[in-house]
Coordinates of N, CA and C in Angstrom, one line a residue:
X6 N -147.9 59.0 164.5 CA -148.9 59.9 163.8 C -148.3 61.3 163.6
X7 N -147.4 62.0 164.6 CA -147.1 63.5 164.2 C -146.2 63.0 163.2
X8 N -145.0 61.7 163.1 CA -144.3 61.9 162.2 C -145.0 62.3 160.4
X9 N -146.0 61.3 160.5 CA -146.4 61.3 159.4 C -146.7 62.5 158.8
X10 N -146.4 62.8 157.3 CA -146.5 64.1 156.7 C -145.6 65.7 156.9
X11 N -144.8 65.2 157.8 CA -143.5 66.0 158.7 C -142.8 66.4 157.7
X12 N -142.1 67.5 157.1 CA -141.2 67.2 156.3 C -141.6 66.9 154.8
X13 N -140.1 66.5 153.9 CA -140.2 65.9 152.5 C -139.3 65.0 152.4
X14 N -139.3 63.6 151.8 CA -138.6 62.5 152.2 C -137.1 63.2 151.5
X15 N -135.8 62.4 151.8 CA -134.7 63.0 151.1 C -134.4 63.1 149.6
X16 N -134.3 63.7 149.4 CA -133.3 63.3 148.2 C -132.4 62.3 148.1
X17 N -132.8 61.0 146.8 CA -132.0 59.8 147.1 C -131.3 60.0 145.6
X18 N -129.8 59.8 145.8 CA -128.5 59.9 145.1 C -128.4 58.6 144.7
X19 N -128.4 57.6 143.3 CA -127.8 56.9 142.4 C -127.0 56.9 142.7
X20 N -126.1 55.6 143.1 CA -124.8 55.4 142.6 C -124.9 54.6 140.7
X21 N -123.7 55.5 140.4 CA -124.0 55.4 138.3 C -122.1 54.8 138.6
X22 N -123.0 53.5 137.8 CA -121.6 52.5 137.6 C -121.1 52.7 136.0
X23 N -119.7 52.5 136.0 CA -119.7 52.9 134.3 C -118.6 51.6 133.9
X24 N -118.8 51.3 132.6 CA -118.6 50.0 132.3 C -117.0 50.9 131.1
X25 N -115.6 50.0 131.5 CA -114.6 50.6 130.5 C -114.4 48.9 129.8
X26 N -114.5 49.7 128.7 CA -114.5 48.7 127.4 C -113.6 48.9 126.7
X27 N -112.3 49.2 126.9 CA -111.0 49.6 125.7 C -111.0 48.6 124.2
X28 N -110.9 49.2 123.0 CA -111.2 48.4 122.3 C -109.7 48.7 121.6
X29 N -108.5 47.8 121.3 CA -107.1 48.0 120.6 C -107.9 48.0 118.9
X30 N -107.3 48.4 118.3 CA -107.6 48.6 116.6 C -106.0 47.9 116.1
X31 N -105.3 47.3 116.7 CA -104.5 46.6 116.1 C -104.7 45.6 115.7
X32 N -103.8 45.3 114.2 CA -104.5 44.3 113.5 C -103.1 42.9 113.2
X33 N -103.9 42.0 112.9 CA -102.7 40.8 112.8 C -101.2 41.2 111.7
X34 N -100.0 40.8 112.0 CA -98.9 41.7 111.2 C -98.8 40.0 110.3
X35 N -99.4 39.0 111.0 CA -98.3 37.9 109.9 C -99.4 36.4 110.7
X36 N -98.8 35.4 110.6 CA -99.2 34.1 111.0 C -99.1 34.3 112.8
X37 N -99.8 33.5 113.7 CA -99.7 33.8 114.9 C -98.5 32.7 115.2
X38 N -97.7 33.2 116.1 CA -96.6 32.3 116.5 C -97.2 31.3 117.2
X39 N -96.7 29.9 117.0 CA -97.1 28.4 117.5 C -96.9 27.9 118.5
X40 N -97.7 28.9 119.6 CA -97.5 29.2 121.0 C -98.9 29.5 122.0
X41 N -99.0 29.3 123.4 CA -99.7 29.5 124.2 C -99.3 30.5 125.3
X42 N -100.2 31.7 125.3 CA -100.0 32.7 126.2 C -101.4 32.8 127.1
X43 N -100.8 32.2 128.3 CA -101.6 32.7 129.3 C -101.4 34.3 130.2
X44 N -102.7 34.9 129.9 CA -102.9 36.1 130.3 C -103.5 36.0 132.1
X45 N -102.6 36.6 133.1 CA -103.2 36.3 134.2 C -104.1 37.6 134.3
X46 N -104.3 37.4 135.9 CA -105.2 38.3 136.0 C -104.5 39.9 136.5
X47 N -104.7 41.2 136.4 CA -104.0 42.1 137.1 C -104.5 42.3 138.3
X48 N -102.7 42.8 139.1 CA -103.3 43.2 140.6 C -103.4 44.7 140.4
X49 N -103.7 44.9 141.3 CA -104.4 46.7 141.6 C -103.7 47.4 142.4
X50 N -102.6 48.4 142.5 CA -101.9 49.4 143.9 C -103.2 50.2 144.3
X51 N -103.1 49.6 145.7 CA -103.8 50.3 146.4 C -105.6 50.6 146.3
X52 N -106.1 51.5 145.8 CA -107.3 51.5 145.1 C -108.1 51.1 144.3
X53 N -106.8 51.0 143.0 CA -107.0 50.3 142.3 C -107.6 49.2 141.8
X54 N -108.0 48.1 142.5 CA -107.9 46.8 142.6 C -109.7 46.5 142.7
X55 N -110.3 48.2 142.9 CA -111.6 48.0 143.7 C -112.1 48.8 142.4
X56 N -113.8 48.8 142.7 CA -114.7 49.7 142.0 C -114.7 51.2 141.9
X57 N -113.9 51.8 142.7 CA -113.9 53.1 142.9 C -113.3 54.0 141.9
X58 N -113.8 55.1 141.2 CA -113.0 56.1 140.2 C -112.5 56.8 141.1
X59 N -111.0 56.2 141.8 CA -110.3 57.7 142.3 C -110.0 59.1 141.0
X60 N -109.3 60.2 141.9 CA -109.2 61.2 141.5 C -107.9 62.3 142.6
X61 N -107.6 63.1 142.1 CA -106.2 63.2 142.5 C -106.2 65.5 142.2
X62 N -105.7 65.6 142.9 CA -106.5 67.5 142.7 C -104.6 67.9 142.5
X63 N -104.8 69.3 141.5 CA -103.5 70.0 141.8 C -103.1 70.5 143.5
X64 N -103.7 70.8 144.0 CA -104.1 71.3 145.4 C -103.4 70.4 146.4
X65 N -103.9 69.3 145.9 CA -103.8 67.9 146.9 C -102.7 67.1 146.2
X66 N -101.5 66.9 145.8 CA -101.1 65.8 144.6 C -100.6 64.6 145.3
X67 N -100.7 65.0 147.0 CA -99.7 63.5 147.1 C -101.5 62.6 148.1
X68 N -102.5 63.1 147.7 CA -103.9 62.5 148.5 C -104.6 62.0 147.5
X69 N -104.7 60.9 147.6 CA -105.8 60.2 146.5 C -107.1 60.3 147.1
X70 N -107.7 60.4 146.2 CA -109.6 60.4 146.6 C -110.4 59.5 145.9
X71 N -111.5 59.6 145.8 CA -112.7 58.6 144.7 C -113.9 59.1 145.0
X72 N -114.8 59.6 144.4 CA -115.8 60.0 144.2 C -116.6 58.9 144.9
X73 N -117.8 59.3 145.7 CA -118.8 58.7 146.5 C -119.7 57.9 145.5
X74 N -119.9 59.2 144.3 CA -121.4 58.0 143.5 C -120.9 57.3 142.0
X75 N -119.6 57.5 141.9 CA -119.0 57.0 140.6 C -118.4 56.2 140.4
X76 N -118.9 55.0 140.2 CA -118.2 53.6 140.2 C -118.0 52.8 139.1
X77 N -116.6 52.3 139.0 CA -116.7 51.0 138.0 C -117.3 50.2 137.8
X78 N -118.5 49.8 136.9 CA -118.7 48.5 136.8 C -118.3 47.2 137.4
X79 N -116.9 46.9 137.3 CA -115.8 46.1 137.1 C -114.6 46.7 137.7
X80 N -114.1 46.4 138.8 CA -112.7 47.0 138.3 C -112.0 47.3 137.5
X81 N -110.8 48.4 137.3 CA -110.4 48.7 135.9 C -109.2 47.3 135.7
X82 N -108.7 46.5 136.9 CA -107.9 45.3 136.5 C -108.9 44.8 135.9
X83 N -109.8 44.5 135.9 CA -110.4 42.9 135.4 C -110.5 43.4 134.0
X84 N -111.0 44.9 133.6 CA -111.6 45.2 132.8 C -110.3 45.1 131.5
X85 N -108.8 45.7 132.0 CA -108.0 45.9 131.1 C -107.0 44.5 130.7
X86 N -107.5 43.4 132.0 CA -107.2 42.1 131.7 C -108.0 42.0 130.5
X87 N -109.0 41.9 130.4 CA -110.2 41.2 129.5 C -109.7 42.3 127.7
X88 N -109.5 43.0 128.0 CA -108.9 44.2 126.7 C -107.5 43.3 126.3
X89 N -106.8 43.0 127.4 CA -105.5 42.7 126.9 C -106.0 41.8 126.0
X90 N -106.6 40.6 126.6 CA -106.9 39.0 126.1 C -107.8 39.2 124.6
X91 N -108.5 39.9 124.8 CA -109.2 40.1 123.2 C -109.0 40.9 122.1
X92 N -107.7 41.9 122.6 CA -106.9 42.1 121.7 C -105.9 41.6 121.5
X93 N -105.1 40.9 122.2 CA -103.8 39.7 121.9 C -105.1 38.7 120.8
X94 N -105.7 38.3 120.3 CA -106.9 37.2 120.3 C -106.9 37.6 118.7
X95 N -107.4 38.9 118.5 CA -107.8 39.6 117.6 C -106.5 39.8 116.6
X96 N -105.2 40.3 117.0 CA -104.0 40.2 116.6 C -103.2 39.0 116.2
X97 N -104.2 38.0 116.6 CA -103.1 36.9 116.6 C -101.7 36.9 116.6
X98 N -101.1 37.3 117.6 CA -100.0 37.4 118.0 C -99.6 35.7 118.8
X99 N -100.3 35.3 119.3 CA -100.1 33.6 119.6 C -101.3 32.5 119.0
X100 N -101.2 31.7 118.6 CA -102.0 30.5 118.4 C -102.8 30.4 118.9
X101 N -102.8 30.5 120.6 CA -104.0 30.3 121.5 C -103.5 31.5 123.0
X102 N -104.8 32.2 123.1 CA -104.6 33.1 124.3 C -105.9 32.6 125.2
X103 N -105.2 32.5 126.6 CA -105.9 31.9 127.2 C -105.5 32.7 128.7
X104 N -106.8 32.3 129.6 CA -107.0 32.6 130.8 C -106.9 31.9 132.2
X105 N -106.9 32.3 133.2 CA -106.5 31.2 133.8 C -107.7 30.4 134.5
X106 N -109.5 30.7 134.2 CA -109.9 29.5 134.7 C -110.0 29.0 133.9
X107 N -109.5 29.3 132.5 CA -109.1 28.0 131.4 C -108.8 26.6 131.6
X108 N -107.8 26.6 132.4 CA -106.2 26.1 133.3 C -106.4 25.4 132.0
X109 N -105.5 26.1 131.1 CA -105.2 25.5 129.5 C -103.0 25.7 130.1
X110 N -102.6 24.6 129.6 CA -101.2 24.5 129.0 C -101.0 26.1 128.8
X111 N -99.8 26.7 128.9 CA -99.0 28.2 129.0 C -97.7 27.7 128.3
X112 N -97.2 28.2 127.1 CA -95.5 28.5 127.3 C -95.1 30.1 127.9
X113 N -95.8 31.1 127.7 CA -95.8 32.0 128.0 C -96.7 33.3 128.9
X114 N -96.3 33.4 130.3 CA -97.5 33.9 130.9 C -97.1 35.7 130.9
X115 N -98.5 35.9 131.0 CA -98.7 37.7 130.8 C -99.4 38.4 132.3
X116 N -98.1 39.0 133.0 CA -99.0 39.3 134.6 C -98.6 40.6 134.2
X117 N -99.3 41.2 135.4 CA -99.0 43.0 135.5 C -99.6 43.7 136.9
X118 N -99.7 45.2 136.5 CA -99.9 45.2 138.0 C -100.6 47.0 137.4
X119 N -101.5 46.8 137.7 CA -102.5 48.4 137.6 C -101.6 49.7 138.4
X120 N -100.6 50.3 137.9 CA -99.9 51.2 139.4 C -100.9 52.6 139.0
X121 N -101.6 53.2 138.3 CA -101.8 54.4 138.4 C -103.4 54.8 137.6
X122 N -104.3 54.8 137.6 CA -105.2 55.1 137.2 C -106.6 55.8 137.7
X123 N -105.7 57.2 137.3 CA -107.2 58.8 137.8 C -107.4 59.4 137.1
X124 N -107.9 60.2 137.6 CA -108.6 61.3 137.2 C -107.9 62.7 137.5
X125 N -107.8 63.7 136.6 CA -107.0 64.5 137.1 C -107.8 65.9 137.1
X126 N -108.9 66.4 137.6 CA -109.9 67.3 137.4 C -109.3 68.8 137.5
X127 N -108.9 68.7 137.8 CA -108.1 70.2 137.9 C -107.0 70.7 137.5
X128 N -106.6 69.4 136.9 CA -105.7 70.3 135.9 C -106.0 71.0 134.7
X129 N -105.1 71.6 133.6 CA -105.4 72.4 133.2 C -104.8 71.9 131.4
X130 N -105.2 71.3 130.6 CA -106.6 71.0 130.8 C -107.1 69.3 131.3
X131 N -108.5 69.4 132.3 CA -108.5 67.8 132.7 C -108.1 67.3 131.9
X132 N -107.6 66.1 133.0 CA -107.0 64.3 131.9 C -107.2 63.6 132.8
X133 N -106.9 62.5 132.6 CA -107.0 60.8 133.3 C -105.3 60.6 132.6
X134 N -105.3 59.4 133.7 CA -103.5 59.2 133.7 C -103.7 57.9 134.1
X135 N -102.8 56.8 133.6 CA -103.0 55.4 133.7 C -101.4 55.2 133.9
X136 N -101.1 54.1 134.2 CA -99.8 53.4 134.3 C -100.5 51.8 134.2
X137 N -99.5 51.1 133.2 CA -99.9 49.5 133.7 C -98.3 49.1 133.6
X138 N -98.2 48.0 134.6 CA -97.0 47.3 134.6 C -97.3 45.7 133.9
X139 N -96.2 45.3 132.9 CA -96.7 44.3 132.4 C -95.2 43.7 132.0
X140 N -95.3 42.1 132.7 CA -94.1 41.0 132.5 C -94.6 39.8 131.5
X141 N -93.3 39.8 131.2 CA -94.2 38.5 130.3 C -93.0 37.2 130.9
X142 N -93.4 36.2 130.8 CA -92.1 35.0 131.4 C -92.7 34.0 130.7
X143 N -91.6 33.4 130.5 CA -91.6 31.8 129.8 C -92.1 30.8 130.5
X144 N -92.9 30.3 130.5 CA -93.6 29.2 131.6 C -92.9 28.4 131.9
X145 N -92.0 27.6 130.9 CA -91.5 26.5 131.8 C -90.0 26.6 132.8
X146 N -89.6 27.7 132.7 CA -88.3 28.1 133.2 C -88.9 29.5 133.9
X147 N -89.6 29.9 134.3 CA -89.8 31.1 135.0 C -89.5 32.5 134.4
X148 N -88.2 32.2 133.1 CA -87.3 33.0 132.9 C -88.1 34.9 132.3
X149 N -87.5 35.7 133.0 CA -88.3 37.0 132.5 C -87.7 37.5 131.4
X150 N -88.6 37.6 130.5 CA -88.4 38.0 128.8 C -88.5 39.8 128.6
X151 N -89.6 40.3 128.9 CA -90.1 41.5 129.4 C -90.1 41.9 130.5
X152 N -89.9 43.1 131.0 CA -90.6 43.6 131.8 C -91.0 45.1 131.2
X153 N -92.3 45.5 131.4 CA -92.2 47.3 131.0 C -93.5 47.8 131.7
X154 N -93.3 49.3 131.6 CA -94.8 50.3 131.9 C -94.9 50.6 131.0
X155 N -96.7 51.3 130.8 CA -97.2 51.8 129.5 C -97.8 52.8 130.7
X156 N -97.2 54.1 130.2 CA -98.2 55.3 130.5 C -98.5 56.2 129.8
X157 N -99.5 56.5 130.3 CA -100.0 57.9 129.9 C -100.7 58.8 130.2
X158 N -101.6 60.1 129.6 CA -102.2 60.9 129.7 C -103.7 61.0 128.7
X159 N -104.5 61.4 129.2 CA -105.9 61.2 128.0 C -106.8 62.5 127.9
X160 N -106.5 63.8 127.5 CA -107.8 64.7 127.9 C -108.6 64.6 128.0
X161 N -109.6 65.4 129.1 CA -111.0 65.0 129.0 C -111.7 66.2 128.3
X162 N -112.8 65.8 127.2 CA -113.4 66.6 126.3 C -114.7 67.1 127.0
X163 N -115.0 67.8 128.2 CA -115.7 67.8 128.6 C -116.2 68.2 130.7
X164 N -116.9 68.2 131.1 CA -116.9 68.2 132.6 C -118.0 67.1 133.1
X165 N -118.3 66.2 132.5 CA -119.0 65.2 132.8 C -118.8 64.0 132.9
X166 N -119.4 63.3 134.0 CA -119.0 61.9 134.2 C -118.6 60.7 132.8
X167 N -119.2 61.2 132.1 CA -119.4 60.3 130.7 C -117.9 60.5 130.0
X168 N -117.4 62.0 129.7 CA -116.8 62.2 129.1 C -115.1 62.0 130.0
X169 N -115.0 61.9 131.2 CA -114.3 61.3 132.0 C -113.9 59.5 131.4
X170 N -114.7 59.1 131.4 CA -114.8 57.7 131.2 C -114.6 57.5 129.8
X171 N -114.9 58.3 128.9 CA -114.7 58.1 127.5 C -112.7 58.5 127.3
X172 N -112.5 59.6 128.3 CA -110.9 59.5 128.3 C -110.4 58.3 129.0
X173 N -111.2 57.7 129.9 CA -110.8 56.8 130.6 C -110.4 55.5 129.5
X174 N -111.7 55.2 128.5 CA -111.5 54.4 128.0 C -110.6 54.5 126.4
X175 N -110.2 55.8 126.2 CA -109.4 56.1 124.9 C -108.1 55.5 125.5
X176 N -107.4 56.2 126.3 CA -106.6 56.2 127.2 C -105.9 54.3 127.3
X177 N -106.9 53.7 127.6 CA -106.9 52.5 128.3 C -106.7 51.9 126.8
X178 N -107.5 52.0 125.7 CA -107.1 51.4 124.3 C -105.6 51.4 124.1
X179 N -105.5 52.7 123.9 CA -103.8 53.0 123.8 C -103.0 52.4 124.4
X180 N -102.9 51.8 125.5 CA -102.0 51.4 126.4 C -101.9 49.8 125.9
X181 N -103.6 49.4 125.7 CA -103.4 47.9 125.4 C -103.1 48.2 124.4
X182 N -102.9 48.8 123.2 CA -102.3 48.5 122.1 C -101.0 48.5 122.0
X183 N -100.4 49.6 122.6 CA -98.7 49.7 122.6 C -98.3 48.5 123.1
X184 N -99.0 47.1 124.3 CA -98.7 46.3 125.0 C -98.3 44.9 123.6
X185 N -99.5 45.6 122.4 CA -100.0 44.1 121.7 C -99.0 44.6 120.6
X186 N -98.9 45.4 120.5 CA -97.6 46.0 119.2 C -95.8 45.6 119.7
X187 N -95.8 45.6 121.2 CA -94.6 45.2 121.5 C -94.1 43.6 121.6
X188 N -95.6 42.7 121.6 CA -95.3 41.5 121.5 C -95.2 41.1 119.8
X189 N -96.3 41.8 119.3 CA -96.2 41.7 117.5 C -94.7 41.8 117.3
X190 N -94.1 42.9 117.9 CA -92.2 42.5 117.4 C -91.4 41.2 117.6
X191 N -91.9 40.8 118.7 CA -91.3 40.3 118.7 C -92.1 38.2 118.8
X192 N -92.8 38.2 117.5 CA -93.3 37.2 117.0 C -93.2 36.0 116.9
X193 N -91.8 36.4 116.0 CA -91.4 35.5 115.2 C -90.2 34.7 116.1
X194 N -90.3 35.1 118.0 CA -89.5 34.1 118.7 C -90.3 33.3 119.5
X195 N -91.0 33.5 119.7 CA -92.2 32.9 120.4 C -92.3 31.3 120.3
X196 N -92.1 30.7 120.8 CA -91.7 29.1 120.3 C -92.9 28.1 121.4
X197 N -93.4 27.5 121.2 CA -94.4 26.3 122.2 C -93.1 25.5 122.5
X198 N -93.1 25.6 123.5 CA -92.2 24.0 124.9 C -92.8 23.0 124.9
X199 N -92.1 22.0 125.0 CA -92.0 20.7 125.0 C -92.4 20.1 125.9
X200 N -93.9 20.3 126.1 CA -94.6 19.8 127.3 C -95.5 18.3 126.8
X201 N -95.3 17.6 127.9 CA -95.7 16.3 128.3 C -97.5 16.3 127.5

């Protein structure tokens, strides 16, 4: 009974999840090559791999952080796998792009590895910074065709969670695009194996 009416209850803090939807604007260059590319899934360094929007200070450069109430939807792997696949799809760069609980036939698989994706709030002016690492190999020989990074830098237009994530997601387009423009070159070698 003394507790009752004691006081004012706390202040309760939302956790605000944000959904990155990179959309590539690359468009088909020709016929899709007569081939199957399976897109695996990406791994994540370190943080990466989770919900969390790290973030990274001039002050602090070699200490990663993540904000307590600002979270991914999705992880940004899952999220920039699903960008890769629907804009390889969109581009028609192969006949068929496929996933792996597909478990569809592959001549060609697409792995990679998330190495770098923050927030850079104090610099001058804010940005968000991405790295993806991305191999491509021939399925039935293992053999490595590609290997490369896409990075970069994204300003943020703004000091708000929204506008963070809107660099987040410009940023993230760009990268899958340069990814879908470097397979478009090289198209026309792309060949389906002689599978059983």
């Amino acid at each position: 009974m003394s507790l009752a009416g004691c006081g004012s209850s706390p202040t309760l803090r939302a956790d605000r999840f944000y959904r990155l939807e990179p959309v590539s604007q690359v468009g088909p260059t020709g016929p899709p090559a007569a081939a199957a590319l399976l897109v695996n899934n990406l791994s994540g360094r370190n943080f990466l791999g989770g919900n969390q929007i790290v973030f990274r200070t001039r002050g602090e450069p070699l200490v990663t952080q993540r904000y307590d109430d600002l979270l991914w939807e999705e992880p940004p792997t899952e999220s920039l796998a699903k960008a890769l696949v629907n804009a390889l799809r969109s581009a028609q760069v192969f006949q068929f792009v496929v996933v792996a609980a597909e478990r569809a036939g592959s001549d060609y698989l697409l792995s990679g590895e998330l190495q770098r994706f923050e927030h850079r709030p104090t610099d001058q002016p804010p940005r968000v910074a991405a790295t993806l690492h991305l191999t491509l190999v021939q399925a039935d020989n293992r053999r490595t065709l590609a290997s490369r990074d896409y990075s970069g830098e994204e300003p943020v237009d703004g000091a708000t969670p929204d506008a963070m994530v809107a660099a987040f997601t410009r940023l993230s387009a760009r990268l899958v695009g340069a990814a879908v423009r470097d397979l478009q070159a090289h198209q026309s070698q792309f060949k389906a194996s002689a599978r059983p």
